Short mmCIF file of C-alpha atoms and ligand atoms in Angstrom, two decimals:
data_model
loop_
_atom_site.label_atom_id
_atom_site.label_comp_id
_atom_site.label_asym_id
_atom_site.label_seq_id
_atom_site.Cartn_x
_atom_site.Cartn_y
_atom_site.Cartn_z
CA MET A 1069 -63.85 -61.38 -110.80
CA ASP A 1070 -66.14 -62.82 -113.17
CA THR A 1071 -66.89 -66.63 -113.70
CA ASN A 1072 -64.66 -66.76 -116.98
CA ALA A 1073 -61.98 -65.14 -115.18
CA LEU A 1074 -62.16 -67.52 -112.06
CA LEU A 1075 -62.23 -70.52 -114.51
CA ARG A 1076 -59.09 -69.43 -116.13
CA ALA A 1077 -57.51 -69.04 -112.88
CA LEU A 1078 -57.96 -73.11 -112.12
CA PRO A 1079 -54.61 -74.62 -111.82
CA LYS A 1080 -53.62 -77.37 -114.44
CA VAL A 1081 -53.00 -81.03 -113.27
CA ASP A 1082 -49.37 -80.88 -114.35
CA ARG A 1083 -48.71 -77.59 -112.51
CA LEU A 1084 -50.24 -78.96 -109.28
CA LEU A 1085 -48.05 -82.24 -109.42
CA GLU A 1086 -45.19 -80.23 -109.78
CA ARG A 1087 -45.85 -78.44 -106.46
CA GLU A 1088 -43.58 -79.51 -103.30
CA ASP A 1089 -46.49 -80.41 -101.19
CA VAL A 1090 -48.51 -82.40 -103.79
CA ALA A 1091 -45.23 -84.17 -104.85
CA ALA A 1092 -44.63 -85.08 -101.41
CA LEU A 1093 -48.08 -86.84 -101.32
CA ALA A 1094 -47.02 -88.96 -104.16
CA ALA A 1095 -44.09 -90.14 -102.14
CA VAL A 1096 -46.40 -91.68 -99.63
CA HIS A 1097 -49.42 -92.65 -101.69
CA PRO A 1098 -49.69 -94.40 -104.81
CA ARG A 1099 -49.06 -91.97 -107.81
CA PRO A 1100 -52.45 -92.91 -109.58
CA LEU A 1101 -54.37 -92.05 -106.59
CA VAL A 1102 -52.62 -88.63 -106.12
CA VAL A 1103 -53.27 -87.83 -109.87
CA GLU A 1104 -56.81 -88.78 -109.41
CA ALA A 1105 -57.27 -86.72 -106.44
CA VAL A 1106 -55.81 -83.85 -108.03
CA ARG A 1107 -58.29 -83.97 -110.93
CA GLU A 1108 -60.99 -84.32 -108.42
CA ALA A 1109 -60.06 -81.32 -106.53
CA ILE A 1110 -59.83 -79.27 -109.84
CA ASP A 1111 -63.24 -80.51 -110.80
CA ALA A 1112 -64.89 -79.78 -107.43
CA THR A 1113 -63.37 -76.33 -107.51
CA ARG A 1114 -64.78 -75.75 -111.00
CA ALA A 1115 -68.07 -76.99 -109.89
CA ASP A 1116 -68.00 -74.45 -106.98
CA VAL A 1117 -66.96 -71.51 -109.35
CA LEU A 1118 -69.84 -72.59 -111.88
CA ALA A 1119 -72.36 -72.74 -108.82
CA GLY A 1120 -71.15 -69.20 -107.82
CA ARG A 1121 -69.76 -70.51 -104.41
CA LEU A 1122 -66.29 -69.06 -104.77
CA THR A 1123 -65.31 -65.52 -105.25
CA THR A 1124 -61.36 -66.26 -105.59
CA VAL A 1125 -59.66 -69.47 -106.76
CA SER A 1126 -56.39 -70.19 -105.09
CA GLU A 1127 -53.84 -72.90 -105.86
CA ASP A 1128 -53.09 -73.54 -102.39
CA ASP A 1129 -56.79 -74.37 -101.90
CA VAL A 1130 -56.90 -76.77 -104.76
CA ALA A 1131 -53.75 -78.58 -103.43
CA ALA A 1132 -55.32 -78.93 -99.89
CA ARG A 1133 -58.39 -80.22 -101.29
CA ALA A 1134 -56.33 -82.58 -103.35
CA ALA A 1135 -54.50 -83.81 -99.97
CA VAL A 1136 -57.66 -84.40 -98.11
CA ALA A 1137 -59.15 -86.52 -101.19
CA VAL A 1138 -55.87 -88.70 -101.44
CA GLU A 1139 -55.98 -89.32 -97.71
CA ARG A 1140 -59.57 -90.59 -98.05
CA SER A 1141 -58.96 -92.66 -100.99
CA SER A 1142 -55.91 -94.18 -99.45
CA ARG A 1143 -57.45 -95.39 -96.47
CA ARG A 1144 -58.13 -98.91 -96.17
CA SER A 1145 -62.00 -99.59 -97.21
CA LEU A 1146 -62.60 -102.20 -94.44
CA ARG A 1147 -60.79 -100.72 -91.30
CA ARG A 1148 -61.52 -100.53 -87.42
CA VAL A 1149 -64.41 -98.19 -86.19
CA ILE A 1150 -65.17 -97.04 -82.71
CA ASN A 1151 -68.48 -98.32 -81.75
CA ALA A 1152 -70.18 -95.92 -79.32
CA SER A 1153 -73.67 -97.06 -80.30
CA GLY A 1154 -74.23 -99.45 -77.21
CA ILE A 1155 -75.25 -102.26 -79.69
CA VAL A 1156 -72.89 -104.88 -78.73
CA VAL A 1157 -73.43 -107.53 -81.46
CA HIS A 1158 -73.66 -104.87 -84.27
CA THR A 1159 -74.00 -106.79 -87.53
CA ASN A 1160 -73.12 -103.76 -89.74
CA LEU A 1161 -69.93 -103.21 -87.66
CA GLY A 1162 -68.83 -106.78 -87.70
CA ARG A 1163 -70.57 -108.22 -85.00
CA SER A 1164 -68.12 -109.59 -82.23
CA PRO A 1165 -64.70 -108.10 -81.65
CA LEU A 1166 -62.09 -111.01 -81.05
CA ALA A 1167 -60.31 -111.80 -77.87
CA SER A 1168 -56.71 -110.89 -78.01
CA SER A 1169 -55.58 -114.64 -77.88
CA ALA A 1170 -57.69 -115.24 -80.87
CA ILE A 1171 -56.24 -112.34 -82.71
CA ASP A 1172 -52.80 -113.87 -81.96
CA ALA A 1173 -53.78 -117.23 -83.19
CA VAL A 1174 -54.91 -115.68 -86.44
CA VAL A 1175 -51.68 -113.72 -86.89
CA ASP A 1176 -49.78 -116.90 -86.17
CA VAL A 1177 -51.40 -118.92 -88.97
CA ALA A 1178 -51.71 -116.29 -91.43
CA ALA A 1179 -48.15 -115.31 -91.23
CA GLY A 1180 -46.96 -118.81 -92.29
CA TYR A 1181 -47.74 -122.22 -93.05
CA SER A 1182 -50.02 -124.22 -90.70
CA THR A 1183 -51.56 -127.41 -89.56
CA LEU A 1184 -54.79 -126.62 -91.37
CA GLU A 1185 -55.20 -130.10 -93.10
CA TYR A 1186 -51.85 -131.82 -91.80
CA ASP A 1187 -51.88 -134.45 -89.35
CA VAL A 1188 -48.43 -134.25 -87.55
CA GLU A 1189 -48.68 -137.77 -86.01
CA SER A 1190 -48.87 -139.52 -89.24
CA GLY A 1191 -47.29 -136.84 -91.31
CA GLU A 1192 -50.16 -137.14 -93.81
CA ARG A 1193 -53.25 -135.32 -94.69
CA GLY A 1194 -55.51 -134.34 -92.09
CA SER A 1195 -58.84 -132.82 -91.66
CA ARG A 1196 -59.69 -129.12 -90.97
CA HIS A 1197 -62.67 -130.15 -88.76
CA VAL A 1198 -60.26 -131.42 -86.01
CA HIS A 1199 -59.29 -128.08 -84.76
CA VAL A 1200 -62.71 -127.33 -83.37
CA GLU A 1201 -64.58 -130.57 -83.29
CA SER A 1202 -63.41 -131.85 -79.85
CA LEU A 1203 -63.96 -128.46 -78.24
CA LEU A 1204 -67.34 -128.31 -79.48
CA THR A 1205 -68.36 -131.68 -78.73
CA ARG A 1206 -66.98 -131.07 -75.18
CA LEU A 1207 -68.92 -127.72 -74.76
CA THR A 1208 -72.12 -129.10 -76.03
CA GLY A 1209 -72.13 -132.72 -75.22
CA ALA A 1210 -72.73 -133.51 -79.00
CA GLU A 1211 -71.42 -136.60 -80.57
CA ALA A 1212 -69.82 -134.77 -83.47
CA ALA A 1213 -69.24 -131.23 -84.59
CA MET A 1214 -68.14 -129.17 -87.55
CA ALA A 1215 -67.82 -125.27 -88.34
CA VAL A 1216 -68.58 -123.52 -91.54
CA ASN A 1217 -68.79 -120.05 -93.14
CA ASN A 1218 -71.75 -118.82 -91.19
CA ASN A 1219 -74.91 -119.91 -89.72
CA ALA A 1220 -76.81 -119.31 -93.07
CA SER A 1221 -74.57 -121.74 -94.81
CA ALA A 1222 -74.83 -124.17 -91.67
CA VAL A 1223 -78.66 -123.98 -92.17
CA LEU A 1224 -78.31 -124.50 -95.92
CA LEU A 1225 -76.15 -127.39 -95.35
CA GLY A 1226 -78.06 -129.05 -92.90
CA LEU A 1227 -81.54 -128.87 -94.87
CA ALA A 1228 -79.66 -130.10 -97.91
CA GLY A 1229 -77.93 -132.81 -96.20
CA LEU A 1230 -81.04 -134.05 -94.40
CA ALA A 1231 -84.07 -132.87 -96.38
CA ARG A 1232 -83.17 -132.40 -100.12
CA GLY A 1233 -86.07 -133.93 -102.31
CA LYS A 1234 -88.00 -134.65 -99.16
CA GLU A 1235 -90.45 -132.42 -96.80
CA ALA A 1236 -89.34 -130.14 -94.03
CA ILE A 1237 -91.97 -129.28 -91.40
CA VAL A 1238 -91.74 -125.86 -89.82
CA SER A 1239 -93.92 -123.79 -87.63
CA ARG A 1240 -95.46 -120.73 -89.44
CA GLY A 1241 -94.28 -118.94 -86.15
CA GLN A 1242 -91.01 -119.59 -87.04
CA LEU A 1243 -90.31 -118.49 -90.68
CA VAL A 1244 -88.07 -115.63 -89.55
CA GLU A 1245 -86.13 -113.28 -91.65
CA ILE A 1246 -82.80 -112.34 -90.03
CA GLY A 1247 -80.58 -109.26 -91.20
CA GLY A 1248 -82.75 -108.67 -94.35
CA SER A 1249 -81.45 -111.50 -96.42
CA PHE A 1250 -81.59 -114.63 -94.58
CA ARG A 1251 -85.27 -116.05 -94.83
CA ILE A 1252 -86.26 -119.53 -93.86
CA PRO A 1253 -88.57 -120.12 -96.87
CA ASP A 1254 -85.88 -118.90 -99.27
CA ILE A 1255 -82.84 -121.05 -97.60
CA MET A 1256 -85.45 -123.89 -97.75
CA ARG A 1257 -85.86 -123.57 -101.51
CA GLU A 1258 -82.32 -123.30 -102.05
CA SER A 1259 -81.66 -126.42 -100.08
CA GLY A 1260 -83.80 -128.62 -102.44
CA ALA A 1261 -86.16 -129.21 -99.40
CA THR A 1262 -90.08 -128.62 -99.62
CA MET A 1263 -91.16 -126.54 -96.88
CA VAL A 1264 -94.40 -127.97 -95.21
CA GLU A 1265 -95.78 -124.92 -92.95
CA VAL A 1266 -97.74 -125.85 -89.99
CA GLY A 1267 -99.69 -124.03 -87.13
CA THR A 1268 -100.03 -120.22 -87.12
CA THR A 1269 -97.97 -117.29 -86.51
CA ASN A 1270 -98.82 -117.26 -82.65
CA LYS A 1271 -99.89 -120.88 -81.92
CA THR A 1272 -98.65 -124.26 -83.10
CA HIS A 1273 -99.54 -127.53 -81.53
CA LEU A 1274 -97.77 -131.15 -81.54
CA ARG A 1275 -100.90 -132.34 -83.36
CA ASP A 1276 -100.15 -129.79 -86.33
CA TYR A 1277 -96.74 -131.39 -86.89
CA GLU A 1278 -98.56 -134.85 -86.42
CA ALA A 1279 -100.93 -134.39 -89.03
CA ALA A 1280 -98.44 -132.93 -91.46
CA LEU A 1281 -96.09 -136.11 -91.43
CA THR A 1282 -96.10 -138.11 -94.70
CA PRO A 1283 -93.75 -140.81 -95.94
CA ARG A 1284 -91.97 -138.06 -97.89
CA THR A 1285 -91.13 -136.17 -94.59
CA GLY A 1286 -87.42 -135.82 -94.01
CA LEU A 1287 -87.12 -133.36 -91.32
CA LEU A 1288 -88.60 -131.59 -88.48
CA LEU A 1289 -87.20 -128.11 -88.28
CA LYS A 1290 -87.23 -125.74 -85.33
CA VAL A 1291 -85.89 -122.14 -85.66
CA HIS A 1292 -85.21 -120.24 -82.67
CA SER A 1293 -86.82 -116.69 -82.63
CA SER A 1294 -83.57 -115.00 -81.96
CA ASN A 1295 -84.38 -111.59 -83.00
CA PHE A 1296 -87.99 -111.12 -81.94
CA ARG A 1297 -90.61 -112.31 -79.54
CA VAL A 1298 -94.26 -113.28 -80.24
CA VAL A 1299 -96.03 -112.26 -76.79
CA GLY A 1300 -99.56 -112.65 -75.43
CA PHE A 1301 -101.79 -115.56 -76.67
CA THR A 1302 -98.95 -117.84 -78.02
CA GLU A 1303 -97.92 -121.58 -77.78
CA GLY A 1304 -95.25 -123.59 -79.39
CA VAL A 1305 -93.93 -126.99 -79.34
CA SER A 1306 -90.83 -127.92 -77.36
CA LEU A 1307 -87.68 -129.27 -78.75
CA ALA A 1308 -88.05 -132.36 -76.58
CA GLU A 1309 -91.66 -132.88 -77.99
CA LEU A 1310 -90.60 -132.45 -81.38
CA VAL A 1311 -87.72 -135.10 -80.79
CA GLU A 1312 -90.17 -137.70 -79.36
CA LEU A 1313 -92.54 -137.16 -82.32
CA GLY A 1314 -89.51 -137.55 -84.73
CA ALA A 1315 -88.17 -140.64 -83.06
CA GLN A 1316 -91.70 -142.23 -83.32
CA HIS A 1317 -91.81 -141.67 -86.96
CA GLY A 1318 -87.96 -142.08 -87.82
CA VAL A 1319 -87.55 -138.37 -88.71
CA PRO A 1320 -84.65 -136.34 -87.59
CA VAL A 1321 -84.88 -133.00 -85.88
CA PHE A 1322 -82.80 -129.89 -86.51
CA GLU A 1323 -82.88 -126.84 -84.38
CA ASP A 1324 -81.49 -123.63 -85.72
CA GLN A 1325 -80.60 -121.71 -82.28
CA GLY A 1326 -78.80 -118.64 -83.98
CA SER A 1327 -77.16 -116.89 -81.09
CA GLY A 1328 -74.72 -119.65 -80.20
CA VAL A 1329 -74.81 -119.65 -76.54
CA LEU A 1330 -72.51 -122.13 -75.10
CA ILE A 1331 -72.94 -121.60 -71.31
CA ASP A 1332 -75.67 -120.72 -69.13
CA LEU A 1333 -75.83 -116.72 -69.47
CA ALA A 1334 -78.58 -116.39 -66.89
CA ARG A 1335 -75.73 -117.31 -64.21
CA PHE A 1336 -74.15 -114.04 -65.35
CA GLY A 1337 -77.15 -111.89 -64.83
CA MET A 1338 -78.28 -111.87 -68.63
CA PRO A 1339 -81.64 -113.13 -69.85
CA GLY A 1340 -81.61 -116.98 -70.13
CA GLU A 1341 -81.33 -117.99 -73.79
CA PRO A 1342 -81.34 -121.85 -74.63
CA THR A 1343 -77.92 -123.27 -74.84
CA MET A 1344 -76.40 -125.60 -77.46
CA ALA A 1345 -75.96 -128.26 -74.73
CA GLN A 1346 -79.54 -128.09 -73.79
CA ALA A 1347 -80.76 -128.74 -77.44
CA VAL A 1348 -78.18 -131.52 -77.80
CA ALA A 1349 -79.55 -132.94 -74.31
CA ALA A 1350 -82.97 -132.75 -75.60
CA GLY A 1351 -82.08 -135.13 -78.32
CA ALA A 1352 -81.84 -132.96 -81.43
CA ASP A 1353 -80.05 -134.68 -84.32
CA LEU A 1354 -78.69 -131.21 -85.37
CA VAL A 1355 -78.11 -128.05 -83.86
CA SER A 1356 -76.75 -124.86 -85.77
CA ALA A 1357 -75.60 -121.40 -84.60
CA SER A 1358 -73.53 -118.34 -85.53
CA GLY A 1359 -69.92 -118.04 -84.23
CA ASP A 1360 -70.04 -114.22 -83.99
CA LYS A 1361 -73.22 -113.53 -82.10
CA LEU A 1362 -73.46 -114.31 -78.44
CA LEU A 1363 -70.64 -116.64 -78.95
CA GLY A 1364 -68.12 -113.82 -79.34
CA GLY A 1365 -65.87 -115.42 -81.96
CA PRO A 1366 -65.45 -114.95 -85.89
CA GLN A 1367 -68.06 -115.25 -88.44
CA ALA A 1368 -68.72 -118.86 -88.53
CA GLY A 1369 -71.42 -121.47 -88.63
CA ILE A 1370 -71.40 -124.03 -85.70
CA LEU A 1371 -73.15 -127.34 -86.59
CA VAL A 1372 -73.29 -129.80 -83.72
CA GLY A 1373 -75.29 -133.20 -83.35
CA LYS A 1374 -75.44 -136.85 -83.95
CA TRP A 1375 -72.24 -138.62 -85.12
CA HIS A 1376 -73.96 -139.99 -88.50
CA VAL A 1377 -75.44 -136.76 -89.22
CA ILE A 1378 -72.24 -134.77 -88.89
CA GLU A 1379 -70.52 -137.30 -91.09
CA LYS A 1380 -72.92 -137.03 -93.76
CA LEU A 1381 -72.80 -133.16 -93.75
CA LYS A 1382 -68.89 -133.32 -93.79
CA LYS A 1383 -68.99 -135.47 -97.15
CA HIS A 1384 -71.69 -133.36 -98.67
CA PRO A 1385 -70.49 -131.46 -101.61
CA LEU A 1386 -72.03 -128.12 -100.36
CA ALA A 1387 -69.56 -128.54 -97.42
CA ARG A 1388 -66.46 -127.48 -99.47
CA ALA A 1389 -68.24 -124.48 -100.92
CA VAL A 1390 -68.88 -123.24 -97.40
CA ARG A 1391 -65.77 -124.29 -95.49
CA LEU A 1392 -63.97 -122.12 -93.14
CA ASP A 1393 -60.41 -120.63 -94.09
CA LYS A 1394 -57.42 -121.05 -91.71
CA MET A 1395 -57.71 -117.50 -90.19
CA THR A 1396 -61.30 -117.93 -89.07
CA LEU A 1397 -60.62 -121.34 -87.78
CA ALA A 1398 -57.66 -120.13 -85.66
CA ALA A 1399 -59.89 -117.69 -84.22
CA LEU A 1400 -62.69 -119.89 -83.64
CA GLU A 1401 -60.49 -122.62 -82.02
CA MET A 1402 -58.97 -120.18 -79.69
CA THR A 1403 -62.18 -118.48 -78.78
CA LEU A 1404 -63.69 -121.88 -77.89
CA ARG A 1405 -60.60 -122.78 -75.78
CA LEU A 1406 -61.48 -119.67 -73.65
CA TYR A 1407 -64.91 -121.22 -72.76
CA LEU A 1408 -62.90 -123.91 -70.84
CA ASP A 1409 -62.14 -121.34 -68.17
CA GLU A 1410 -65.04 -119.23 -67.38
CA GLU A 1411 -63.18 -116.50 -65.62
CA ARG A 1412 -60.69 -116.00 -68.45
CA LEU A 1413 -63.84 -116.20 -70.69
CA PHE A 1414 -65.63 -113.23 -69.35
CA ALA A 1415 -62.49 -111.07 -68.91
CA GLU A 1416 -61.05 -111.77 -72.52
CA VAL A 1417 -64.19 -112.27 -74.94
CA PRO A 1418 -65.06 -108.61 -75.87
CA THR A 1419 -68.78 -109.52 -76.45
CA LEU A 1420 -69.24 -111.40 -73.33
CA ARG A 1421 -67.27 -108.67 -71.16
CA MET A 1422 -69.40 -105.86 -72.92
CA LEU A 1423 -72.69 -107.62 -72.28
CA THR A 1424 -71.90 -108.41 -68.61
CA MET A 1425 -70.29 -105.06 -67.90
CA SER A 1426 -72.13 -103.85 -64.41
CA ALA A 1427 -74.21 -100.64 -64.59
CA GLU A 1428 -71.81 -99.36 -62.09
CA GLU A 1429 -68.92 -99.80 -64.37
CA SER A 1430 -70.53 -98.09 -67.34
CA ALA A 1431 -71.52 -95.23 -65.07
CA ALA A 1432 -68.04 -94.90 -63.84
CA ARG A 1433 -66.62 -94.98 -67.68
CA ALA A 1434 -69.49 -92.53 -68.60
CA GLU A 1435 -68.62 -90.10 -65.92
CA LYS A 1436 -64.91 -90.24 -66.93
CA LEU A 1437 -65.50 -89.67 -70.61
CA ALA A 1438 -67.81 -86.79 -69.74
CA ALA A 1439 -65.09 -85.12 -67.61
CA ALA A 1440 -62.46 -85.41 -70.50
CA LEU A 1441 -64.94 -84.15 -72.98
CA ARG A 1442 -65.90 -81.06 -70.82
CA ASP A 1443 -62.15 -80.30 -70.59
CA ALA A 1444 -61.43 -80.86 -74.20
CA CYS A 1445 -64.23 -78.63 -75.60
CA GLY A 1446 -65.01 -76.24 -73.04
CA ASP A 1447 -67.67 -73.72 -74.19
CA ALA A 1448 -68.10 -75.38 -77.59
CA CYS A 1449 -70.42 -78.09 -76.23
CA ASP A 1450 -72.65 -79.20 -73.38
CA VAL A 1451 -71.73 -82.58 -72.01
CA ARG A 1452 -74.16 -84.51 -69.82
CA THR A 1453 -74.53 -88.26 -68.62
CA SER A 1454 -77.90 -90.02 -68.21
CA PRO A 1455 -79.32 -93.49 -67.51
CA ASP A 1456 -80.19 -95.40 -70.70
CA VAL A 1457 -80.12 -98.92 -72.17
CA SER A 1458 -77.87 -100.52 -74.34
CA ARG A 1459 -78.81 -103.59 -76.62
CA ALA A 1460 -77.20 -107.02 -77.30
CA GLY A 1461 -78.06 -106.62 -81.04
CA GLY A 1462 -77.16 -108.87 -83.75
CA GLY A 1463 -80.65 -110.73 -83.45
CA ALA A 1464 -80.06 -111.82 -79.97
CA LEU A 1465 -81.70 -111.23 -76.88
CA PRO A 1466 -84.42 -108.81 -78.33
CA MET A 1467 -86.13 -108.18 -75.15
CA ALA A 1468 -82.98 -107.43 -73.14
CA ASP A 1469 -82.55 -103.86 -71.81
CA ILE A 1470 -79.20 -103.63 -70.51
CA PRO A 1471 -78.88 -100.73 -68.02
CA THR A 1472 -76.09 -98.38 -68.90
CA THR A 1473 -75.13 -94.82 -68.62
CA VAL A 1474 -74.49 -92.85 -71.64
CA VAL A 1475 -72.83 -89.53 -72.41
CA SER A 1476 -74.31 -87.06 -74.48
CA VAL A 1477 -72.90 -83.97 -76.24
CA ALA A 1478 -74.78 -80.89 -77.54
CA PRO A 1479 -72.45 -79.14 -79.78
CA ARG A 1480 -72.61 -75.06 -79.89
CA THR A 1481 -70.24 -74.41 -82.81
CA VAL A 1482 -71.77 -76.93 -85.35
CA ALA A 1483 -75.15 -78.68 -85.88
CA VAL A 1484 -75.23 -82.13 -84.19
CA ASN A 1485 -76.03 -83.67 -87.46
CA GLU A 1486 -72.67 -82.11 -88.76
CA LEU A 1487 -70.90 -83.28 -85.59
CA GLU A 1488 -72.08 -86.87 -86.01
CA ARG A 1489 -70.82 -86.77 -89.90
CA ARG A 1490 -67.59 -85.45 -89.05
CA LEU A 1491 -66.99 -88.28 -86.55
CA ARG A 1492 -68.37 -90.76 -89.23
CA LEU A 1493 -66.17 -89.52 -91.81
CA GLY A 1494 -63.07 -89.00 -89.64
CA THR A 1495 -60.08 -91.22 -88.85
CA PRO A 1496 -61.11 -93.17 -86.91
CA THR A 1497 -64.53 -93.68 -87.81
CA ILE A 1498 -66.78 -93.03 -84.70
CA VAL A 1499 -70.22 -94.45 -84.90
CA ALA A 1500 -72.77 -92.70 -82.53
CA ARG A 1501 -76.28 -92.20 -82.36
CA ILE A 1502 -78.30 -88.88 -82.23
CA ARG A 1503 -80.98 -88.60 -79.94
CA ASP A 1504 -83.05 -85.51 -78.76
CA ASP A 1505 -80.55 -83.22 -80.65
CA ARG A 1506 -77.75 -84.67 -78.76
CA LEU A 1507 -74.81 -87.04 -79.82
CA GLN A 1508 -75.08 -89.99 -77.66
CA LEU A 1509 -72.16 -92.13 -76.71
CA ASP A 1510 -72.44 -95.54 -75.06
CA PRO A 1511 -69.40 -96.57 -73.01
CA ARG A 1512 -70.53 -100.19 -72.91
CA THR A 1513 -69.46 -100.88 -76.51
CA LEU A 1514 -66.04 -98.94 -76.43
CA ALA A 1515 -62.85 -100.87 -76.42
CA PRO A 1516 -60.38 -100.01 -73.73
CA GLY A 1517 -58.34 -96.98 -74.94
CA ASP A 1518 -61.34 -95.75 -77.32
CA GLU A 1519 -62.16 -92.84 -75.02
CA PRO A 1520 -58.88 -90.48 -75.87
CA ALA A 1521 -59.50 -90.92 -79.42
CA ILE A 1522 -63.05 -89.85 -79.05
CA VAL A 1523 -62.21 -86.96 -77.04
CA ALA A 1524 -59.57 -85.82 -79.68
CA ALA A 1525 -61.84 -86.36 -82.64
CA ILE A 1526 -64.85 -84.50 -80.93
CA ALA A 1527 -62.51 -81.61 -80.12
CA ARG A 1528 -61.28 -81.58 -83.59
CA ALA A 1529 -64.78 -81.63 -85.12
CA LEU A 1530 -65.70 -78.86 -82.88
CA GLY A 1531 -63.01 -76.72 -83.83
CA GLU A 1532 -63.25 -77.03 -87.74
CA ALA A 1533 -64.99 -74.41 -89.30
CA SER A 1534 -68.83 -75.07 -90.42
CA ALA A 1535 -68.78 -76.73 -93.97
C1 PLP B 314 -78.31 -115.00 -86.94
C2 PLP B 314 -79.30 -116.20 -87.27
C3 PLP B 314 -79.06 -116.79 -88.59
C4 PLP B 314 -78.02 -116.26 -89.70
O1 PLP B 314 -76.74 -116.49 -89.06
P1 PLP B 314 -75.48 -115.94 -89.93
O2 PLP B 314 -74.37 -116.29 -89.06
O3 PLP B 314 -75.69 -114.29 -89.86
O4 PLP B 314 -75.32 -116.35 -91.02
C5 PLP B 314 -79.91 -117.91 -88.91
N1 PLP B 314 -80.82 -118.25 -88.07
C6 PLP B 314 -80.95 -117.77 -86.84
C7 PLP B 314 -81.99 -118.26 -85.85
C8 PLP B 314 -80.08 -116.63 -86.50
O5 PLP B 314 -80.48 -116.02 -85.34
#
């Protein structure tokens, strides 16, 4: 058939909408999405004809295309994915999955009214800070605490509250960028504080801070290098030394710790990161951290410190702009409650469970997954297991190589890039990496029950005709 004849054979929108299979789509999907998908399917088929990719035009094929398009456009945009990357705190994938008791708490407060700002004792207006404050002070030893939208806003609020219109001194070795959009110099400018840089990239001495102190100094800031390390010829000033210097000059000290470590992780076989309690014990006036990194909770910014500092921040106009909503507060409160019982903590908080999963357990899970994949795909792929490393990710524990065993798949019916693409576009979305022409799956970051979904998705992807 020539091109004109093929174009004339393209079905009309109304004709397709009358078909039984397309009408059935409109029974389950919103009609505007179905109409749009039908138009898209016709347009895409026309483009194929004009590009010489089609020798026949069939109404059935166009209808099938519309069905695929409407399934895609009806899917929730924000939805669960399977993380087979081995990066535990994966910022692009939402950092920390929540413990099931934290999820239950979210559902409970989301479904109805709540005690968000209601004091049941007095029957009067309460404060949303109470839900996490006593847990945070208990876990860190601080006098007072509050939680805000994320750590970026915690730092912004801390700087604005303590140093707006004043100078804040920070080491050049700590002018960090996190996640591409959080940069200390930028946040400092937005807070209204004037940044005074001291020292060099690799070395900063106490005398550098001392020399920079003026009557305009409002703050000494220390930023934890949570996502990188400077190694070799380096020197920094400890928090305790900064606190001493600050006390001599009546200048408060703020440490941005980032990762949100509430217990000594070294006891559980992980690299030692400073805890919030250590910073409080060292005398910091204010300490901030993320709720969804190593803490394992929802996106939040945790602020703990001296009572008068936290009181000032609670009353600051920015506090309202960066406050937490009830669902996040519910998840944060429940996650913090789990910290009161360390056994439950490591069993229930997914981030901590994954980070401390033993090499033996990941090897056993990898072997089991590999066996199921061999069964399911037969000759269509080659499946192996091999030792590798997982990463904490999320700008945390940058130097930690966590030993793991990965499963790798070399497909024979499609290119490995195509397999990766099909898994990414499928339902559920599966995020895996390609290494040495093989698709690599790390069991460490899989939720219990993810394996059967992966096996089914790979078998499906290998069975589809090459696109
Ligand atoms: C992660 C991090 C931040 C940013 O925290 P968000 O929760 O992503 O807003 C700020 N400072 C440090 C040191 C961090 O590690």
